[in-house]
PDB file of C-alpha atoms in Angstrom:
ATOM      1  CA  GLY A1236      -9.378  15.018  -1.265  1.00 89.00           C
ATOM      2  CA  ILE A1237     -11.063  11.652  -1.127  1.00 92.00           C
ATOM      3  CA  GLN A1238     -11.726  10.116   2.284  1.00 95.00           C
ATOM      4  CA  VAL A1239     -11.365   6.373   2.886  1.00 97.00           C
ATOM      5  CA  GLU A1240     -12.858   5.003   6.085  1.00 97.00           C
ATOM      6  CA  GLN A1241     -12.549   1.429   7.261  1.00 98.00           C
ATOM      7  CA  SER A1242     -14.571  -0.281   9.953  1.00 97.00           C
ATOM      8  CA  PRO A1243     -14.251  -1.723  12.446  1.00 97.00           C
ATOM      9  CA  PRO A1244     -10.788  -0.496  13.453  1.00 96.00           C
ATOM     10  CA  ASP A1245     -10.187  -3.637  15.515  1.00 96.00           C
ATOM     11  CA  LEU A1246     -11.746  -7.085  15.431  1.00 97.00           C
ATOM     12  CA  ILE A1247     -11.166 -10.165  17.593  1.00 97.00           C
ATOM     13  CA  LEU A1248     -12.544 -13.507  16.448  1.00 96.00           C
ATOM     14  CA  GLN A1249     -12.451 -17.115  17.504  1.00 97.00           C
ATOM     15  CA  GLU A1250     -11.035 -19.468  14.925  1.00 97.00           C
ATOM     16  CA  GLY A1251     -13.788 -20.652  12.615  1.00 97.00           C
ATOM     17  CA  ALA A1252     -15.891 -17.497  12.846  1.00 97.00           C
ATOM     18  CA  ASN A1253     -16.919 -15.340   9.901  1.00 97.00           C
ATOM     19  CA  SER A1254     -16.375 -11.590   9.582  1.00 96.00           C
ATOM     20  CA  THR A1255     -17.136  -8.623   7.354  1.00 98.00           C
ATOM     21  CA  LEU A1256     -14.833  -5.641   6.932  1.00 98.00           C
ATOM     22  CA  ARG A1257     -16.147  -2.445   5.396  1.00 98.00           C
ATOM     23  CA  CYS A1258     -14.530   0.333   3.360  1.00 98.00           C
ATOM     24  CA  ASN A1259     -16.391   3.571   2.584  1.00 98.00           C
ATOM     25  CA  PHE A1260     -15.005   6.129   0.176  1.00 98.00           C
ATOM     26  CA  SER A1261     -16.191   9.649  -0.476  1.00 97.00           C
ATOM     27  CA  ASP A1262     -15.703  10.045  -4.243  1.00 95.00           C
ATOM     28  CA  SER A1263     -15.600   8.101  -7.507  1.00 94.00           C
ATOM     29  CA  VAL A1264     -12.661   5.740  -8.019  1.00 93.00           C
ATOM     30  CA  ASN A1265     -10.753   4.097 -10.874  1.00 90.00           C
ATOM     31  CA  ASN A1266      -9.408   1.325  -8.709  1.00 92.00           C
ATOM     32  CA  LEU A1267     -10.026  -0.307  -5.346  1.00 96.00           C
ATOM     33  CA  GLN A1268      -7.763  -2.884  -3.774  1.00 97.00           C
ATOM     34  CA  TRP A1269      -7.820  -4.911  -0.570  1.00 98.00           C
ATOM     35  CA  PHE A1270      -4.519  -5.846   1.071  1.00 97.00           C
ATOM     36  CA  HIS A1271      -3.456  -7.982   4.022  1.00 97.00           C
ATOM     37  CA  GLN A1272      -0.375  -6.772   5.861  1.00 95.00           C
ATOM     38  CA  ASN A1273       1.395  -9.678   7.491  1.00 89.00           C
ATOM     39  CA  PRO A1274       3.431  -9.454  10.732  1.00 85.00           C
ATOM     40  CA  TRP A1275       6.591  -8.729   8.697  1.00 87.00           C
ATOM     41  CA  GLY A1276       4.952  -5.741   7.044  1.00 90.00           C
ATOM     42  CA  GLN A1277       4.531  -7.222   3.595  1.00 92.00           C
ATOM     43  CA  LEU A1278       1.390  -6.059   1.796  1.00 94.00           C
ATOM     44  CA  ILE A1279      -0.301  -9.034   0.213  1.00 95.00           C
ATOM     45  CA  ASN A1280      -2.722  -8.319  -2.631  1.00 96.00           C
ATOM     46  CA  LEU A1281      -6.112  -9.842  -1.866  1.00 97.00           C
ATOM     47  CA  PHE A1282      -8.432  -8.305  -4.432  1.00 97.00           C
ATOM     48  CA  TYR A1283      -8.401  -5.778  -7.234  1.00 96.00           C
ATOM     49  CA  ILE A1284     -12.089  -4.904  -7.263  1.00 97.00           C
ATOM     50  CA  PRO A1285     -13.230  -1.483  -8.556  1.00 94.00           C
ATOM     51  CA  SER A1286     -16.715  -2.962  -8.923  1.00 95.00           C
ATOM     52  CA  GLY A1287     -18.549  -6.264  -8.647  1.00 97.00           C
ATOM     53  CA  THR A1288     -17.861  -9.390  -6.617  1.00 98.00           C
ATOM     54  CA  LYS A1289     -14.865 -11.718  -6.494  1.00 97.00           C
ATOM     55  CA  GLN A1290     -14.028 -14.797  -4.485  1.00 97.00           C
ATOM     56  CA  ASN A1291     -10.742 -16.448  -3.638  1.00 96.00           C
ATOM     57  CA  GLY A1292     -11.053 -19.437  -1.341  1.00 97.00           C
ATOM     58  CA  ARG A1293     -12.391 -18.357   2.041  1.00 97.00           C
ATOM     59  CA  LEU A1294     -12.211 -14.697   1.095  1.00 98.00           C
ATOM     60  CA  SER A1295     -14.597 -12.731  -1.038  1.00 98.00           C
ATOM     61  CA  ALA A1296     -15.125  -9.048  -1.777  1.00 98.00           C
ATOM     62  CA  THR A1297     -17.882  -6.881  -3.139  1.00 98.00           C
ATOM     63  CA  THR A1298     -17.643  -3.287  -4.315  1.00 98.00           C
ATOM     64  CA  VAL A1299     -20.738  -1.199  -4.993  1.00 97.00           C
ATOM     65  CA  ALA A1300     -19.157   1.741  -6.768  1.00 95.00           C
ATOM     66  CA  THR A1301     -22.397   3.695  -7.134  1.00 95.00           C
ATOM     67  CA  GLU A1302     -22.853   3.643  -3.359  1.00 97.00           C
ATOM     68  CA  ARG A1303     -19.140   4.102  -2.650  1.00 98.00           C
ATOM     69  CA  TYR A1304     -18.376   1.156  -0.439  1.00 98.00           C
ATOM     70  CA  SER A1305     -16.634  -2.188  -0.499  1.00 98.00           C
ATOM     71  CA  LEU A1306     -16.916  -5.222   1.759  1.00 98.00           C
ATOM     72  CA  LEU A1307     -14.368  -7.935   2.480  1.00 98.00           C
ATOM     73  CA  TYR A1308     -15.761 -11.223   3.793  1.00 98.00           C
ATOM     74  CA  ILE A1309     -13.620 -13.718   5.650  1.00 97.00           C
ATOM     75  CA  SER A1310     -15.235 -17.080   6.297  1.00 97.00           C
ATOM     76  CA  SER A1311     -14.060 -19.845   8.636  1.00 97.00           C
ATOM     77  CA  SER A1312     -11.272 -17.624   9.935  1.00 97.00           C
ATOM     78  CA  GLN A1313      -7.876 -19.102  10.785  1.00 96.00           C
ATOM     79  CA  THR A1314      -5.094 -17.800  13.009  1.00 95.00           C
ATOM     80  CA  THR A1315      -3.055 -17.072   9.885  1.00 94.00           C
ATOM     81  CA  ASP A1316      -5.709 -14.522   8.865  1.00 96.00           C
ATOM     82  CA  SER A1317      -4.513 -12.264  11.699  1.00 95.00           C
ATOM     83  CA  GLY A1318      -2.982  -8.961  10.690  1.00 94.00           C
ATOM     84  CA  VAL A1319      -4.064  -5.620   9.302  1.00 96.00           C
ATOM     85  CA  TYR A1320      -6.428  -5.359   6.345  1.00 97.00           C
ATOM     86  CA  PHE A1321      -6.237  -2.243   4.207  1.00 97.00           C
ATOM     87  CA  CYS A1322      -8.559  -0.856   1.624  1.00 97.00           C
ATOM     88  CA  ALA A1323      -6.966   1.494  -0.921  1.00 97.00           C
ATOM     89  CA  VAL A1324      -8.574   3.502  -3.703  1.00 96.00           C
ATOM     90  CA  GLU A1325      -7.371   5.392  -6.754  1.00 93.00           C
ATOM     91  CA  PRO A1326      -9.535   8.506  -7.084  1.00 92.00           C
ATOM     92  CA  LYS A1327     -10.894   9.377 -10.527  1.00 89.00           C
ATOM     93  CA  THR A1328      -9.464  12.843  -9.890  1.00 85.00           C
ATOM     94  CA  SER A1329      -5.902  11.488  -9.604  1.00 78.00           C
ATOM     95  CA  SER A1330      -5.004  12.630 -13.152  1.00 72.00           C
ATOM     96  CA  ASN A1331      -4.538   9.019 -14.266  1.00 74.00           C
ATOM     97  CA  THR A1332      -1.413   8.475 -12.174  1.00 79.00           C
ATOM     98  CA  GLY A1333      -2.411   5.362 -10.267  1.00 84.00           C
ATOM     99  CA  LYS A1334      -1.973   7.005  -6.867  1.00 89.00           C
ATOM    100  CA  LEU A1335      -3.563   4.984  -4.072  1.00 92.00           C
ATOM    101  CA  ILE A1336      -5.199   6.490  -1.002  1.00 94.00           C
ATOM    102  CA  PHE A1337      -5.282   4.090   1.936  1.00 95.00           C
ATOM    103  CA  GLY A1338      -7.723   3.700   4.756  1.00 96.00           C
ATOM    104  CA  GLN A1339      -6.432   3.367   8.299  1.00 95.00           C
ATOM    105  CA  GLY A1340      -6.934  -0.381   8.288  1.00 96.00           C
ATOM    106  CA  THR A1341      -8.759  -3.022  10.318  1.00 97.00           C
ATOM    107  CA  THR A1342      -6.608  -4.982  12.757  1.00 96.00           C
ATOM    108  CA  LEU A1343      -7.849  -8.568  12.938  1.00 96.00           C
ATOM    109  CA  GLN A1344      -6.857 -11.029  15.643  1.00 96.00           C
ATOM    110  CA  VAL A1345      -8.010 -14.619  15.297  1.00 96.00           C
ATOM    111  CA  LYS A1346      -7.710 -16.628  18.486  1.00 96.00           C
ATOM    112  CA  PRO A1347      -7.250 -20.417  18.450  1.00 95.00           C
TER     113      PRO A1347
ATOM    114  CA  SER B1037       6.813 -12.908 -13.800  1.00 83.00           C
ATOM    115  CA  GLN B1038       7.369  -9.542 -12.201  1.00 84.00           C
ATOM    116  CA  THR B1039       9.205  -9.039  -8.932  1.00 92.00           C
ATOM    117  CA  ILE B1040      10.042  -5.985  -6.868  1.00 95.00           C
ATOM    118  CA  HIS B1041      13.049  -5.652  -4.596  1.00 96.00           C
ATOM    119  CA  GLN B1042      13.874  -3.179  -1.881  1.00 97.00           C
ATOM    120  CA  TRP B1043      17.007  -2.716   0.154  1.00 95.00           C
ATOM    121  CA  PRO B1044      18.077  -2.508   2.772  1.00 96.00           C
ATOM    122  CA  ALA B1045      15.379  -4.364   4.730  1.00 95.00           C
ATOM    123  CA  THR B1046      16.147  -2.487   7.933  1.00 97.00           C
ATOM    124  CA  LEU B1047      18.192   0.600   8.669  1.00 97.00           C
ATOM    125  CA  VAL B1048      19.122   2.520  11.795  1.00 98.00           C
ATOM    126  CA  GLN B1049      20.526   5.971  11.126  1.00 97.00           C
ATOM    127  CA  PRO B1050      21.404   8.949  13.356  1.00 98.00           C
ATOM    128  CA  VAL B1051      19.675  12.291  13.008  1.00 97.00           C
ATOM    129  CA  GLY B1052      21.389  14.437  10.404  1.00 97.00           C
ATOM    130  CA  SER B1053      22.812  11.555   8.389  1.00 97.00           C
ATOM    131  CA  PRO B1054      22.002  10.985   4.684  1.00 97.00           C
ATOM    132  CA  LEU B1055      19.641   8.329   3.378  1.00 97.00           C
ATOM    133  CA  SER B1056      19.391   6.264   0.229  1.00 97.00           C
ATOM    134  CA  LEU B1057      16.750   3.549  -0.221  1.00 98.00           C
ATOM    135  CA  GLU B1058      16.570   1.613  -3.455  1.00 97.00           C
ATOM    136  CA  CYS B1059      13.759  -0.133  -5.256  1.00 98.00           C
ATOM    137  CA  THR B1060      14.036  -2.164  -8.439  1.00 97.00           C
ATOM    138  CA  VAL B1061      11.408  -3.936 -10.496  1.00 97.00           C
ATOM    139  CA  GLU B1062      12.037  -6.918 -12.753  1.00 95.00           C
ATOM    140  CA  GLY B1063       9.947  -8.409 -15.529  1.00 93.00           C
ATOM    141  CA  THR B1064       8.171  -5.315 -16.811  1.00 91.00           C
ATOM    142  CA  SER B1065       8.943  -2.169 -18.803  1.00 90.00           C
ATOM    143  CA  ASN B1066       8.073   1.468 -18.168  1.00 92.00           C
ATOM    144  CA  PRO B1067       6.177   0.818 -14.941  1.00 94.00           C
ATOM    145  CA  ASN B1068       4.627   3.499 -12.781  1.00 94.00           C
ATOM    146  CA  LEU B1069       6.635   3.559  -9.547  1.00 96.00           C
ATOM    147  CA  TYR B1070       5.573   4.770  -6.110  1.00 96.00           C
ATOM    148  CA  TRP B1071       7.083   5.426  -2.668  1.00 96.00           C
ATOM    149  CA  TYR B1072       4.779   5.157   0.359  1.00 96.00           C
ATOM    150  CA  ARG B1073       5.509   5.590   4.051  1.00 95.00           C
ATOM    151  CA  GLN B1074       3.740   3.936   6.931  1.00 94.00           C
ATOM    152  CA  ALA B1075       4.103   5.473  10.390  1.00 87.00           C
ATOM    153  CA  ALA B1076       3.697   3.110  13.337  1.00 79.00           C
ATOM    154  CA  GLY B1077       0.137   1.849  13.689  1.00 72.00           C
ATOM    155  CA  ARG B1078      -1.196   3.909  10.792  1.00 79.00           C
ATOM    156  CA  GLY B1079      -2.118   3.650   7.139  1.00 86.00           C
ATOM    157  CA  LEU B1080       0.149   4.239   4.185  1.00 93.00           C
ATOM    158  CA  GLN B1081       0.805   7.694   2.767  1.00 92.00           C
ATOM    159  CA  LEU B1082       1.988   8.295  -0.784  1.00 93.00           C
ATOM    160  CA  LEU B1083       5.250  10.264  -0.894  1.00 95.00           C
ATOM    161  CA  PHE B1084       6.345  10.234  -4.545  1.00 95.00           C
ATOM    162  CA  TYR B1085       5.326   8.704  -7.833  1.00 94.00           C
ATOM    163  CA  SER B1086       6.967   8.419 -11.236  1.00 94.00           C
ATOM    164  CA  VAL B1087       5.470   7.641 -14.635  1.00 91.00           C
ATOM    165  CA  GLY B1088       8.829   7.545 -16.443  1.00 92.00           C
ATOM    166  CA  ILE B1089      12.590   8.063 -16.225  1.00 93.00           C
ATOM    167  CA  GLY B1090      13.401  11.410 -14.664  1.00 90.00           C
ATOM    168  CA  GLN B1091       9.705  12.182 -14.034  1.00 92.00           C
ATOM    169  CA  ILE B1092       9.039  12.586 -10.320  1.00 93.00           C
ATOM    170  CA  SER B1093       5.989  14.018  -8.608  1.00 91.00           C
ATOM    171  CA  SER B1094       5.908  14.809  -4.907  1.00 89.00           C
ATOM    172  CA  GLU B1095       2.767  14.403  -2.876  1.00 87.00           C
ATOM    173  CA  VAL B1096       3.905  15.675   0.493  1.00 82.00           C
ATOM    174  CA  PRO B1097       6.400  18.512   1.165  1.00 67.00           C
ATOM    175  CA  GLN B1098       9.096  17.034   3.353  1.00 79.00           C
ATOM    176  CA  ASN B1099      12.703  16.272   4.006  1.00 88.00           C
ATOM    177  CA  LEU B1100      12.878  13.564   1.341  1.00 94.00           C
ATOM    178  CA  SER B1101      13.484  13.421  -2.407  1.00 95.00           C
ATOM    179  CA  ALA B1102      13.149  10.742  -5.072  1.00 96.00           C
ATOM    180  CA  SER B1103      14.891   9.949  -8.317  1.00 96.00           C
ATOM    181  CA  ARG B1104      14.419   7.502 -11.173  1.00 97.00           C
ATOM    182  CA  PRO B1105      17.765   7.102 -12.941  1.00 95.00           C
ATOM    183  CA  GLN B1106      16.703   4.004 -14.869  1.00 95.00           C
ATOM    184  CA  ASP B1107      13.391   2.644 -16.121  1.00 95.00           C
ATOM    185  CA  ARG B1108      12.973   0.110 -13.341  1.00 95.00           C
ATOM    186  CA  GLN B1109      14.906   1.797 -10.520  1.00 97.00           C
ATOM    187  CA  PHE B1110      13.448   4.191  -7.969  1.00 97.00           C
ATOM    188  CA  ILE B1111      15.513   5.796  -5.211  1.00 97.00           C
ATOM    189  CA  LEU B1112      14.395   7.611  -2.085  1.00 97.00           C
ATOM    190  CA  SER B1113      16.924   9.998  -0.550  1.00 97.00           C
ATOM    191  CA  SER B1114      17.515  12.520   2.139  1.00 96.00           C
ATOM    192  CA  LYS B1115      20.467  14.820   2.800  1.00 95.00           C
ATOM    193  CA  LYS B1116      19.791  15.063   6.541  1.00 96.00           C
ATOM    194  CA  LEU B1117      17.434  12.721   8.348  1.00 96.00           C
ATOM    195  CA  LEU B1118      14.994  13.904  10.992  1.00 95.00           C
ATOM    196  CA  LEU B1119      13.487  11.868  13.819  1.00 94.00           C
ATOM    197  CA  SER B1120      10.110  12.202  12.077  1.00 92.00           C
ATOM    198  CA  ASP B1121      11.484  10.342   9.038  1.00 94.00           C
ATOM    199  CA  SER B1122      11.320   7.077  10.963  1.00 94.00           C
ATOM    200  CA  GLY B1123       8.846   4.606   9.514  1.00 94.00           C
ATOM    201  CA  PHE B1124       8.252   1.758   7.135  1.00 96.00           C
ATOM    202  CA  TYR B1125       8.932   2.673   3.515  1.00 97.00           C
ATOM    203  CA  LEU B1126       7.303   0.688   0.740  1.00 97.00           C
ATOM    204  CA  CYS B1127       7.909   0.852  -2.971  1.00 97.00           C
ATOM    205  CA  ALA B1128       5.174  -0.164  -5.397  1.00 97.00           C
ATOM    206  CA  TRP B1129       4.673  -0.554  -9.142  1.00 96.00           C
ATOM    207  CA  SER B1130       1.856  -0.782 -11.646  1.00 93.00           C
ATOM    208  CA  VAL B1131       1.631  -0.973 -15.433  1.00 91.00           C
ATOM    209  CA  GLY B1132      -0.429   2.202 -15.573  1.00 82.00           C
ATOM    210  CA  TRP B1133      -3.412   3.777 -13.885  1.00 82.00           C
ATOM    211  CA  GLY B1134      -6.664   2.130 -12.879  1.00 79.00           C
ATOM    212  CA  VAL B1135      -4.908  -1.230 -12.564  1.00 86.00           C
ATOM    213  CA  GLU B1136      -3.568  -3.392  -9.776  1.00 92.00           C
ATOM    214  CA  GLN B1137      -0.600  -2.093  -7.808  1.00 94.00           C
ATOM    215  CA  TYR B1138       2.036  -4.378  -6.273  1.00 95.00           C
ATOM    216  CA  PHE B1139       4.222  -3.660  -3.258  1.00 96.00           C
ATOM    217  CA  GLY B1140       7.762  -4.532  -2.325  1.00 96.00           C
ATOM    218  CA  PRO B1141       8.828  -6.007   1.035  1.00 96.00           C
ATOM    219  CA  GLY B1142       9.614  -2.581   2.535  1.00 96.00           C
ATOM    220  CA  THR B1143      12.439  -0.934   4.459  1.00 97.00           C
ATOM    221  CA  ARG B1144      12.072  -0.280   8.149  1.00 96.00           C
ATOM    222  CA  LEU B1145      13.928   2.952   8.995  1.00 96.00           C
ATOM    223  CA  THR B1146      14.670   4.053  12.531  1.00 96.00           C
ATOM    224  CA  VAL B1147      16.224   7.473  13.026  1.00 96.00           C
ATOM    225  CA  THR B1148      17.919   7.826  16.407  1.00 97.00           C
TER     226      THR B1148
END
């Protein structure tokens, strides 16, 4: 099946710093989403981005589907950005079911 | 707008006891529904998905089962819990395939 690899696994930043999280996937996808899991476990939708570039405030994401990777940029990080960031993909081979395959996540800690 | 509910929020159950977790979606019709499990410190794994009432597909052979008795209701069950069933269970919905998927608040299950 498809492999989804996220890097780095852990990241520690000082407040105000910028960061880039990467997601590599091994096969073609119908869908790619970025999530932020807060300390209570809730998965917050950040981006639905099977291709192209999107921006939402201090966050932006780019997916290059032909090269099978996606990047999540966090600028001017804040302590509230701390948590786990997941990339999830829906493989084209998923028989049109919408099944998501998750990476193992990047744990981000932003220090004041 | 659409909302997704899960209950209970937390549950502590002894080994060998039954389990019933419920998920309901409001504000949409005929959604695709999904059950995922997250083991401690790891990514999410798809357990079951449903594209319609009474239509359940299992992704991982295990001690659990799922049912969809109504259009917007998805239930995760077990007849006898194992220690390995402990984890964080999340329900999700989408309007189809290749589109954004939304997650509920989750149920944290501890089997003792």
